[in-house]
């Protein structure tokens, strides 16, 4: 497995290089390998936190105030809603682009990272749950629809649970039930085909040629969110919104329950403290405890709020990695890692 982000000691520098290196060089060096592009690594409110800028504290927030002086491509503390783009290269060399979650900041992510990494379109979409930071960008999904040889818009499959489907239908009825009058075309409206999936590790599905295993996790009290396990060669588990990992899910991805993960992508929302019974997210210490239990070969953390200063926390993580023998770093927006899926 080739990554640019989790080697000990040089991990932080490598992740920055992956996000800023000319895209053509990176693709040429790794072709025809698959890759993972982190479109967003922040919390629901995204960073910088608006209140830190319009109602600054004394002293000002060190993380958010950087947004006033550094452009986002040079500021790993600038974080959009959590979202992952999978560039899957099939055995025949064909590339398919699979998007996990389409949040409030989706248009900004397209302008920044689709352009930077030369991503032409999205072939399918997978939704983890129905919260705003995972679905409100669906209205802009038409921007990244693939076109056929006749320059007609192709429909994009969307995979989601029935619970999420019901919620999305209430938010975007015109996306779910598209009715065109005779002679009229739906323009600038996403053409989406909806497929219901189950919250069950024993019921995988295939999206754009790649198999995904649903990983149900708790996202607060009484609320189930999905993560996903994917990869035929390298095994990747993606858990973006989680307060507690269910036993069946942990068994499916842990070294003790199944073969070892090559990469665990796991959220860490708050830097300090331990979550209580009603918490919707893992804290930093809880995320590290989870990584220690699951024991992946490597791990990347996502979903951070403005308590996390990228370089400072990555230095702490480098020391933790040396002690535990599991390379762990914070991911950042725009990070691209090449991996043989």
PDB file of C-alpha atoms in Angstrom, residues 27-259:
ATOM      1  CA  UNK A  27      -1.081  10.813 -10.993  1.00  0.00           C
ATOM      2  CA  UNK A  28       1.714   9.920 -13.417  1.00  0.00           C
ATOM      3  CA  UNK A  29       3.874   8.470 -10.640  1.00  0.00           C
ATOM      4  CA  UNK A  30       1.084   6.277  -9.288  1.00  0.00           C
ATOM      5  CA  UNK A  31      -0.900   5.438 -12.456  1.00  0.00           C
ATOM      6  CA  UNK A  32      -2.973   3.393 -12.791  1.00  0.00           C
ATOM      7  CA  UNK A  33      -3.423   3.091  -9.015  1.00  0.00           C
ATOM      8  CA  UNK A  34      -6.530   4.135  -7.141  1.00  0.00           C
ATOM      9  CA  UNK A  35      -6.443   6.996  -4.666  1.00  0.00           C
ATOM     10  CA  UNK A  36      -8.388   8.644  -1.863  1.00  0.00           C
ATOM     11  CA  UNK A  37      -8.955  12.416  -1.922  1.00  0.00           C
ATOM     12  CA  UNK A  38     -10.010  14.101   1.306  1.00  0.00           C
ATOM     13  CA  UNK A  39     -12.438  16.796   0.152  1.00  0.00           C
ATOM     14  CA  UNK A  40     -13.155  17.846   3.717  1.00  0.00           C
ATOM     15  CA  UNK A  41     -11.851  16.941   7.160  1.00  0.00           C
ATOM     16  CA  UNK A  42     -13.785  19.319   9.402  1.00  0.00           C
ATOM     17  CA  UNK A  43     -16.815  19.320  11.660  1.00  0.00           C
ATOM     18  CA  UNK A  44     -20.363  20.288  10.676  1.00  0.00           C
ATOM     19  CA  UNK A  45     -19.743  24.003  11.157  1.00  0.00           C
ATOM     20  CA  UNK A  46     -16.523  23.818   9.087  1.00  0.00           C
ATOM     21  CA  UNK A  47     -13.440  25.942   9.762  1.00  0.00           C
ATOM     22  CA  UNK A  48     -12.758  28.740  10.293  1.00  0.00           C
ATOM     23  CA  UNK A  49     -15.545  28.963  12.857  1.00  0.00           C
ATOM     24  CA  UNK A  50     -17.611  31.995  11.884  1.00  0.00           C
ATOM     25  CA  UNK A  51     -18.010  33.223  15.455  1.00  0.00           C
ATOM     26  CA  UNK A  52     -14.252  33.266  15.922  1.00  0.00           C
ATOM     27  CA  UNK A  53     -14.047  35.831  13.112  1.00  0.00           C
ATOM     28  CA  UNK A  54     -17.106  38.019  13.677  1.00  0.00           C
ATOM     29  CA  UNK A  55     -16.977  37.870  17.489  1.00  0.00           C
ATOM     30  CA  UNK A  56     -13.252  37.354  18.161  1.00  0.00           C
ATOM     31  CA  UNK A  57     -12.093  36.383  21.608  1.00  0.00           C
ATOM     32  CA  UNK A  58      -9.147  37.871  23.495  1.00  0.00           C
ATOM     33  CA  UNK A  59      -6.692  36.514  22.541  1.00  0.00           C
ATOM     34  CA  UNK A  60      -8.185  35.499  19.150  1.00  0.00           C
ATOM     35  CA  UNK A  61      -8.632  31.851  18.213  1.00  0.00           C
ATOM     36  CA  UNK A  62      -5.207  30.788  16.952  1.00  0.00           C
ATOM     37  CA  UNK A  63      -6.623  28.227  14.511  1.00  0.00           C
ATOM     38  CA  UNK A  64      -9.476  30.219  12.955  1.00  0.00           C
ATOM     39  CA  UNK A  65      -7.625  33.533  12.757  1.00  0.00           C
ATOM     40  CA  UNK A  66      -5.148  31.967  10.294  1.00  0.00           C
ATOM     41  CA  UNK A  67      -7.937  32.000   7.718  1.00  0.00           C
ATOM     42  CA  UNK A  68      -7.512  35.765   7.450  1.00  0.00           C
ATOM     43  CA  UNK A  69      -3.850  35.548   6.471  1.00  0.00           C
ATOM     44  CA  UNK A  70      -3.300  32.169   4.762  1.00  0.00           C
ATOM     45  CA  UNK A  71      -5.015  30.839   1.631  1.00  0.00           C
ATOM     46  CA  UNK A  72      -6.809  27.514   2.254  1.00  0.00           C
ATOM     47  CA  UNK A  73      -4.386  25.493   0.122  1.00  0.00           C
ATOM     48  CA  UNK A  74      -1.590  26.535   2.489  1.00  0.00           C
ATOM     49  CA  UNK A  75      -3.631  26.216   5.666  1.00  0.00           C
ATOM     50  CA  UNK A  76      -4.395  22.654   6.860  1.00  0.00           C
ATOM     51  CA  UNK A  77      -6.555  24.195   9.604  1.00  0.00           C
ATOM     52  CA  UNK A  78      -9.063  25.341   6.948  1.00  0.00           C
ATOM     53  CA  UNK A  79     -11.551  22.459   6.990  1.00  0.00           C
ATOM     54  CA  UNK A  80     -14.735  21.875   5.004  1.00  0.00           C
ATOM     55  CA  UNK A  81     -17.405  19.327   5.913  1.00  0.00           C
ATOM     56  CA  UNK A  82     -16.090  15.793   6.093  1.00  0.00           C
ATOM     57  CA  UNK A  83     -16.208  14.078   2.701  1.00  0.00           C
ATOM     58  CA  UNK A  84     -14.117  11.498   0.867  1.00  0.00           C
ATOM     59  CA  UNK A  85     -13.708  10.999  -2.882  1.00  0.00           C
ATOM     60  CA  UNK A  86     -12.557   7.546  -3.973  1.00  0.00           C
ATOM     61  CA  UNK A  87     -10.758   7.467  -7.315  1.00  0.00           C
ATOM     62  CA  UNK A  88     -11.155   3.761  -8.072  1.00  0.00           C
ATOM     63  CA  UNK A  89      -9.057   2.323 -10.878  1.00  0.00           C
ATOM     64  CA  UNK A  90     -10.577  -0.938 -12.089  1.00  0.00           C
ATOM     65  CA  UNK A  91      -8.552  -3.830 -13.470  1.00  0.00           C
ATOM     66  CA  UNK A  92      -9.026  -2.521 -17.005  1.00  0.00           C
ATOM     67  CA  UNK A  93      -7.568   0.871 -16.085  1.00  0.00           C
ATOM     68  CA  UNK A  94     -10.916   2.685 -16.039  1.00  0.00           C
ATOM     69  CA  UNK A  95     -11.262   5.308 -13.321  1.00  0.00           C
ATOM     70  CA  UNK A  96     -14.532   5.719 -11.412  1.00  0.00           C
ATOM     71  CA  UNK A  97     -15.129   8.462  -8.849  1.00  0.00           C
ATOM     72  CA  UNK A  98     -17.172   7.525  -5.785  1.00  0.00           C
ATOM     73  CA  UNK A  99     -18.191  10.287  -3.386  1.00  0.00           C
ATOM     74  CA  UNK A 100     -18.970   9.663   0.277  1.00  0.00           C
ATOM     75  CA  UNK A 101     -21.227  12.445   1.615  1.00  0.00           C
ATOM     76  CA  UNK A 102     -22.225  15.714  -0.005  1.00  0.00           C
ATOM     77  CA  UNK A 103     -22.351  18.340   2.734  1.00  0.00           C
ATOM     78  CA  UNK A 104     -22.998  22.061   3.069  1.00  0.00           C
ATOM     79  CA  UNK A 105     -19.564  22.984   1.708  1.00  0.00           C
ATOM     80  CA  UNK A 106     -19.724  20.746  -1.382  1.00  0.00           C
ATOM     81  CA  UNK A 107     -19.580  23.494  -4.013  1.00  0.00           C
ATOM     82  CA  UNK A 108     -16.478  24.987  -2.384  1.00  0.00           C
ATOM     83  CA  UNK A 109     -14.856  21.550  -2.296  1.00  0.00           C
ATOM     84  CA  UNK A 110     -15.553  21.035  -6.001  1.00  0.00           C
ATOM     85  CA  UNK A 111     -14.071  24.411  -6.923  1.00  0.00           C
ATOM     86  CA  UNK A 112     -10.999  23.801  -4.823  1.00  0.00           C
ATOM     87  CA  UNK A 113     -10.146  20.108  -4.967  1.00  0.00           C
ATOM     88  CA  UNK A 114     -11.884  18.738  -8.071  1.00  0.00           C
ATOM     89  CA  UNK A 115     -10.094  21.421 -10.044  1.00  0.00           C
ATOM     90  CA  UNK A 116      -6.773  20.919  -8.256  1.00  0.00           C
ATOM     91  CA  UNK A 117      -6.789  17.132  -8.687  1.00  0.00           C
ATOM     92  CA  UNK A 118      -8.384  17.242 -12.156  1.00  0.00           C
ATOM     93  CA  UNK A 119     -11.431  15.198 -11.179  1.00  0.00           C
ATOM     94  CA  UNK A 120     -13.889  15.382 -14.113  1.00  0.00           C
ATOM     95  CA  UNK A 121     -17.101  14.064 -12.545  1.00  0.00           C
ATOM     96  CA  UNK A 122     -18.702  11.792  -9.958  1.00  0.00           C
ATOM     97  CA  UNK A 123     -19.960   8.334 -10.951  1.00  0.00           C
ATOM     98  CA  UNK A 124     -21.793   7.430  -7.732  1.00  0.00           C
ATOM     99  CA  UNK A 125     -22.595   8.831  -4.299  1.00  0.00           C
ATOM    100  CA  UNK A 126     -22.815   7.094  -0.918  1.00  0.00           C
ATOM    101  CA  UNK A 127     -24.406   8.763   2.110  1.00  0.00           C
ATOM    102  CA  UNK A 128     -23.469   7.926   5.677  1.00  0.00           C
ATOM    103  CA  UNK A 129     -26.541   9.594   7.243  1.00  0.00           C
ATOM    104  CA  UNK A 130     -29.028  12.432   6.755  1.00  0.00           C
ATOM    105  CA  UNK A 131     -27.501  15.284   8.732  1.00  0.00           C
ATOM    106  CA  UNK A 132     -26.917  18.627   7.014  1.00  0.00           C
ATOM    107  CA  UNK A 133     -23.143  18.208   6.754  1.00  0.00           C
ATOM    108  CA  UNK A 134     -23.665  14.968   4.803  1.00  0.00           C
ATOM    109  CA  UNK A 135     -26.550  15.757   2.406  1.00  0.00           C
ATOM    110  CA  UNK A 136     -27.214  19.469   1.893  1.00  0.00           C
ATOM    111  CA  UNK A 137     -24.845  19.616  -1.079  1.00  0.00           C
ATOM    112  CA  UNK A 138     -27.047  17.231  -3.074  1.00  0.00           C
ATOM    113  CA  UNK A 139     -28.658  20.249  -4.705  1.00  0.00           C
ATOM    114  CA  UNK A 140     -25.292  21.001  -6.354  1.00  0.00           C
ATOM    115  CA  UNK A 141     -24.575  17.421  -7.410  1.00  0.00           C
ATOM    116  CA  UNK A 142     -25.549  18.272 -10.989  1.00  0.00           C
ATOM    117  CA  UNK A 143     -22.301  20.237 -11.248  1.00  0.00           C
ATOM    118  CA  UNK A 144     -20.278  17.008 -11.261  1.00  0.00           C
ATOM    119  CA  UNK A 145     -22.549  14.725 -13.270  1.00  0.00           C
ATOM    120  CA  UNK A 146     -20.792  12.757 -16.012  1.00  0.00           C
ATOM    121  CA  UNK A 147     -21.862  13.422 -19.606  1.00  0.00           C
ATOM    122  CA  UNK A 148     -22.171  10.839 -22.363  1.00  0.00           C
ATOM    123  CA  UNK A 149     -20.955  11.169 -25.943  1.00  0.00           C
ATOM    124  CA  UNK A 150     -24.139  13.061 -26.870  1.00  0.00           C
ATOM    125  CA  UNK A 151     -23.370  15.609 -24.129  1.00  0.00           C
ATOM    126  CA  UNK A 152     -26.418  14.361 -22.220  1.00  0.00           C
ATOM    127  CA  UNK A 153     -26.372  14.179 -18.431  1.00  0.00           C
ATOM    128  CA  UNK A 154     -26.102  10.651 -17.059  1.00  0.00           C
ATOM    129  CA  UNK A 155     -27.980   9.668 -13.929  1.00  0.00           C
ATOM    130  CA  UNK A 156     -25.822   9.186 -10.837  1.00  0.00           C
ATOM    131  CA  UNK A 157     -26.607   6.313  -8.413  1.00  0.00           C
ATOM    132  CA  UNK A 158     -27.008   7.284  -4.754  1.00  0.00           C
ATOM    133  CA  UNK A 159     -26.761   4.626  -2.035  1.00  0.00           C
ATOM    134  CA  UNK A 160     -28.447   5.354   1.313  1.00  0.00           C
ATOM    135  CA  UNK A 161     -30.586   3.795   4.015  1.00  0.00           C
ATOM    136  CA  UNK A 162     -34.370   4.059   4.008  1.00  0.00           C
ATOM    137  CA  UNK A 163     -34.196   6.386   7.019  1.00  0.00           C
ATOM    138  CA  UNK A 164     -31.853   8.718   5.131  1.00  0.00           C
ATOM    139  CA  UNK A 165     -33.989   8.405   2.004  1.00  0.00           C
ATOM    140  CA  UNK A 166     -37.083   9.566   3.905  1.00  0.00           C
ATOM    141  CA  UNK A 167     -35.214  12.562   5.277  1.00  0.00           C
ATOM    142  CA  UNK A 168     -33.676  13.525   1.939  1.00  0.00           C
ATOM    143  CA  UNK A 169     -37.089  13.269   0.313  1.00  0.00           C
ATOM    144  CA  UNK A 170     -38.402  15.853   2.757  1.00  0.00           C
ATOM    145  CA  UNK A 171     -35.472  18.198   2.162  1.00  0.00           C
ATOM    146  CA  UNK A 172     -35.266  17.780  -1.617  1.00  0.00           C
ATOM    147  CA  UNK A 173     -38.583  16.480  -2.985  1.00  0.00           C
ATOM    148  CA  UNK A 174     -37.650  17.728  -6.454  1.00  0.00           C
ATOM    149  CA  UNK A 175     -34.549  15.519  -6.443  1.00  0.00           C
ATOM    150  CA  UNK A 176     -36.444  12.430  -5.342  1.00  0.00           C
ATOM    151  CA  UNK A 177     -39.587  12.796  -7.458  1.00  0.00           C
ATOM    152  CA  UNK A 178     -38.616  14.461 -10.706  1.00  0.00           C
ATOM    153  CA  UNK A 179     -41.640  14.956 -12.945  1.00  0.00           C
ATOM    154  CA  UNK A 180     -41.130  16.645 -16.280  1.00  0.00           C
ATOM    155  CA  UNK A 181     -43.909  18.100 -18.367  1.00  0.00           C
ATOM    156  CA  UNK A 182     -44.069  17.167 -22.026  1.00  0.00           C
ATOM    157  CA  UNK A 183     -41.350  18.941 -23.950  1.00  0.00           C
ATOM    158  CA  UNK A 184     -39.671  20.227 -20.760  1.00  0.00           C
ATOM    159  CA  UNK A 185     -36.284  19.214 -19.467  1.00  0.00           C
ATOM    160  CA  UNK A 186     -35.039  19.289 -15.914  1.00  0.00           C
ATOM    161  CA  UNK A 187     -32.056  21.616 -16.080  1.00  0.00           C
ATOM    162  CA  UNK A 188     -29.624  22.351 -13.299  1.00  0.00           C
ATOM    163  CA  UNK A 189     -31.259  19.699 -11.178  1.00  0.00           C
ATOM    164  CA  UNK A 190     -29.288  16.629 -10.204  1.00  0.00           C
ATOM    165  CA  UNK A 191     -30.406  13.452 -11.962  1.00  0.00           C
ATOM    166  CA  UNK A 192     -30.108  10.854  -9.221  1.00  0.00           C
ATOM    167  CA  UNK A 193     -31.053   7.173  -8.996  1.00  0.00           C
ATOM    168  CA  UNK A 194     -31.764   6.151  -5.412  1.00  0.00           C
ATOM    169  CA  UNK A 195     -30.765   2.724  -4.075  1.00  0.00           C
ATOM    170  CA  UNK A 196     -31.652   1.630  -0.540  1.00  0.00           C
ATOM    171  CA  UNK A 197     -28.945  -0.192   1.423  1.00  0.00           C
ATOM    172  CA  UNK A 198     -29.107  -1.932   4.795  1.00  0.00           C
ATOM    173  CA  UNK A 199     -27.276  -1.089   8.020  1.00  0.00           C
ATOM    174  CA  UNK A 200     -25.826  -4.583   8.097  1.00  0.00           C
ATOM    175  CA  UNK A 201     -22.228  -5.769   7.777  1.00  0.00           C
ATOM    176  CA  UNK A 202     -23.519  -8.936   6.101  1.00  0.00           C
ATOM    177  CA  UNK A 203     -25.225  -7.022   3.270  1.00  0.00           C
ATOM    178  CA  UNK A 204     -22.551  -5.406   1.077  1.00  0.00           C
ATOM    179  CA  UNK A 205     -23.347  -3.462  -2.079  1.00  0.00           C
ATOM    180  CA  UNK A 206     -21.406  -2.456  -5.187  1.00  0.00           C
ATOM    181  CA  UNK A 207     -20.933   1.171  -6.186  1.00  0.00           C
ATOM    182  CA  UNK A 208     -19.152   1.912  -9.491  1.00  0.00           C
ATOM    183  CA  UNK A 209     -17.537  -1.515  -9.494  1.00  0.00           C
ATOM    184  CA  UNK A 210     -16.209  -1.396  -5.916  1.00  0.00           C
ATOM    185  CA  UNK A 211     -17.791  -3.416  -3.098  1.00  0.00           C
ATOM    186  CA  UNK A 212     -18.697  -1.646   0.142  1.00  0.00           C
ATOM    187  CA  UNK A 213     -19.582  -3.256   3.450  1.00  0.00           C
ATOM    188  CA  UNK A 214     -21.896  -1.087   5.607  1.00  0.00           C
ATOM    189  CA  UNK A 215     -20.493  -0.433   9.085  1.00  0.00           C
ATOM    190  CA  UNK A 216     -23.261   0.669  11.479  1.00  0.00           C
ATOM    191  CA  UNK A 217     -22.045   2.847  14.353  1.00  0.00           C
ATOM    192  CA  UNK A 218     -23.777   4.957  16.967  1.00  0.00           C
ATOM    193  CA  UNK A 219     -23.816   8.690  16.272  1.00  0.00           C
ATOM    194  CA  UNK A 220     -25.308   9.835  19.554  1.00  0.00           C
ATOM    195  CA  UNK A 221     -27.933   8.194  21.697  1.00  0.00           C
ATOM    196  CA  UNK A 222     -30.300   6.038  19.634  1.00  0.00           C
ATOM    197  CA  UNK A 223     -29.000   7.214  16.232  1.00  0.00           C
ATOM    198  CA  UNK A 224     -27.287   4.838  13.800  1.00  0.00           C
ATOM    199  CA  UNK A 225     -24.901   6.200  11.175  1.00  0.00           C
ATOM    200  CA  UNK A 226     -23.005   4.211   8.559  1.00  0.00           C
ATOM    201  CA  UNK A 227     -19.326   3.881   7.929  1.00  0.00           C
ATOM    202  CA  UNK A 228     -17.953   1.696   5.147  1.00  0.00           C
ATOM    203  CA  UNK A 229     -15.326  -0.986   4.592  1.00  0.00           C
ATOM    204  CA  UNK A 230     -13.957  -1.243   1.060  1.00  0.00           C
ATOM    205  CA  UNK A 231     -10.989  -2.457  -0.985  1.00  0.00           C
ATOM    206  CA  UNK A 232     -10.264  -5.878  -2.506  1.00  0.00           C
ATOM    207  CA  UNK A 233      -6.503  -5.594  -2.060  1.00  0.00           C
ATOM    208  CA  UNK A 234      -5.906  -2.954   0.591  1.00  0.00           C
ATOM    209  CA  UNK A 235      -8.705  -2.824   3.182  1.00  0.00           C
ATOM    210  CA  UNK A 236      -9.937   0.640   4.171  1.00  0.00           C
ATOM    211  CA  UNK A 237     -12.509   1.444   6.861  1.00  0.00           C
ATOM    212  CA  UNK A 238     -14.130   4.891   6.842  1.00  0.00           C
ATOM    213  CA  UNK A 239     -15.945   6.073  10.006  1.00  0.00           C
ATOM    214  CA  UNK A 240     -16.783   9.765   9.798  1.00  0.00           C
ATOM    215  CA  UNK A 241     -19.528  10.289  12.424  1.00  0.00           C
ATOM    216  CA  UNK A 242     -19.346   8.031  15.434  1.00  0.00           C
ATOM    217  CA  UNK A 243     -19.736   8.155  19.194  1.00  0.00           C
ATOM    218  CA  UNK A 244     -19.586   4.387  19.781  1.00  0.00           C
ATOM    219  CA  UNK A 245     -18.614   1.475  17.543  1.00  0.00           C
ATOM    220  CA  UNK A 246     -21.022  -1.444  17.704  1.00  0.00           C
ATOM    221  CA  UNK A 247     -19.499  -4.865  18.531  1.00  0.00           C
ATOM    222  CA  UNK A 248     -20.341  -6.384  15.135  1.00  0.00           C
ATOM    223  CA  UNK A 249     -18.741  -3.472  13.326  1.00  0.00           C
ATOM    224  CA  UNK A 250     -15.615  -3.546  15.460  1.00  0.00           C
ATOM    225  CA  UNK A 251     -15.268  -7.292  14.921  1.00  0.00           C
ATOM    226  CA  UNK A 252     -15.520  -6.796  11.146  1.00  0.00           C
ATOM    227  CA  UNK A 253     -12.649  -4.308  11.023  1.00  0.00           C
ATOM    228  CA  UNK A 254     -10.410  -5.117  14.008  1.00  0.00           C
ATOM    229  CA  UNK A 255      -7.205  -7.096  13.761  1.00  0.00           C
ATOM    230  CA  UNK A 256      -8.484  -9.546  16.359  1.00  0.00           C
ATOM    231  CA  UNK A 257     -11.801 -10.114  14.555  1.00  0.00           C
ATOM    232  CA  UNK A 258     -10.753 -10.116  10.906  1.00  0.00           C
ATOM    233  CA  UNK A 259      -7.621  -9.507   8.894  1.00  0.00           C
TER     234      UNK A 259
END
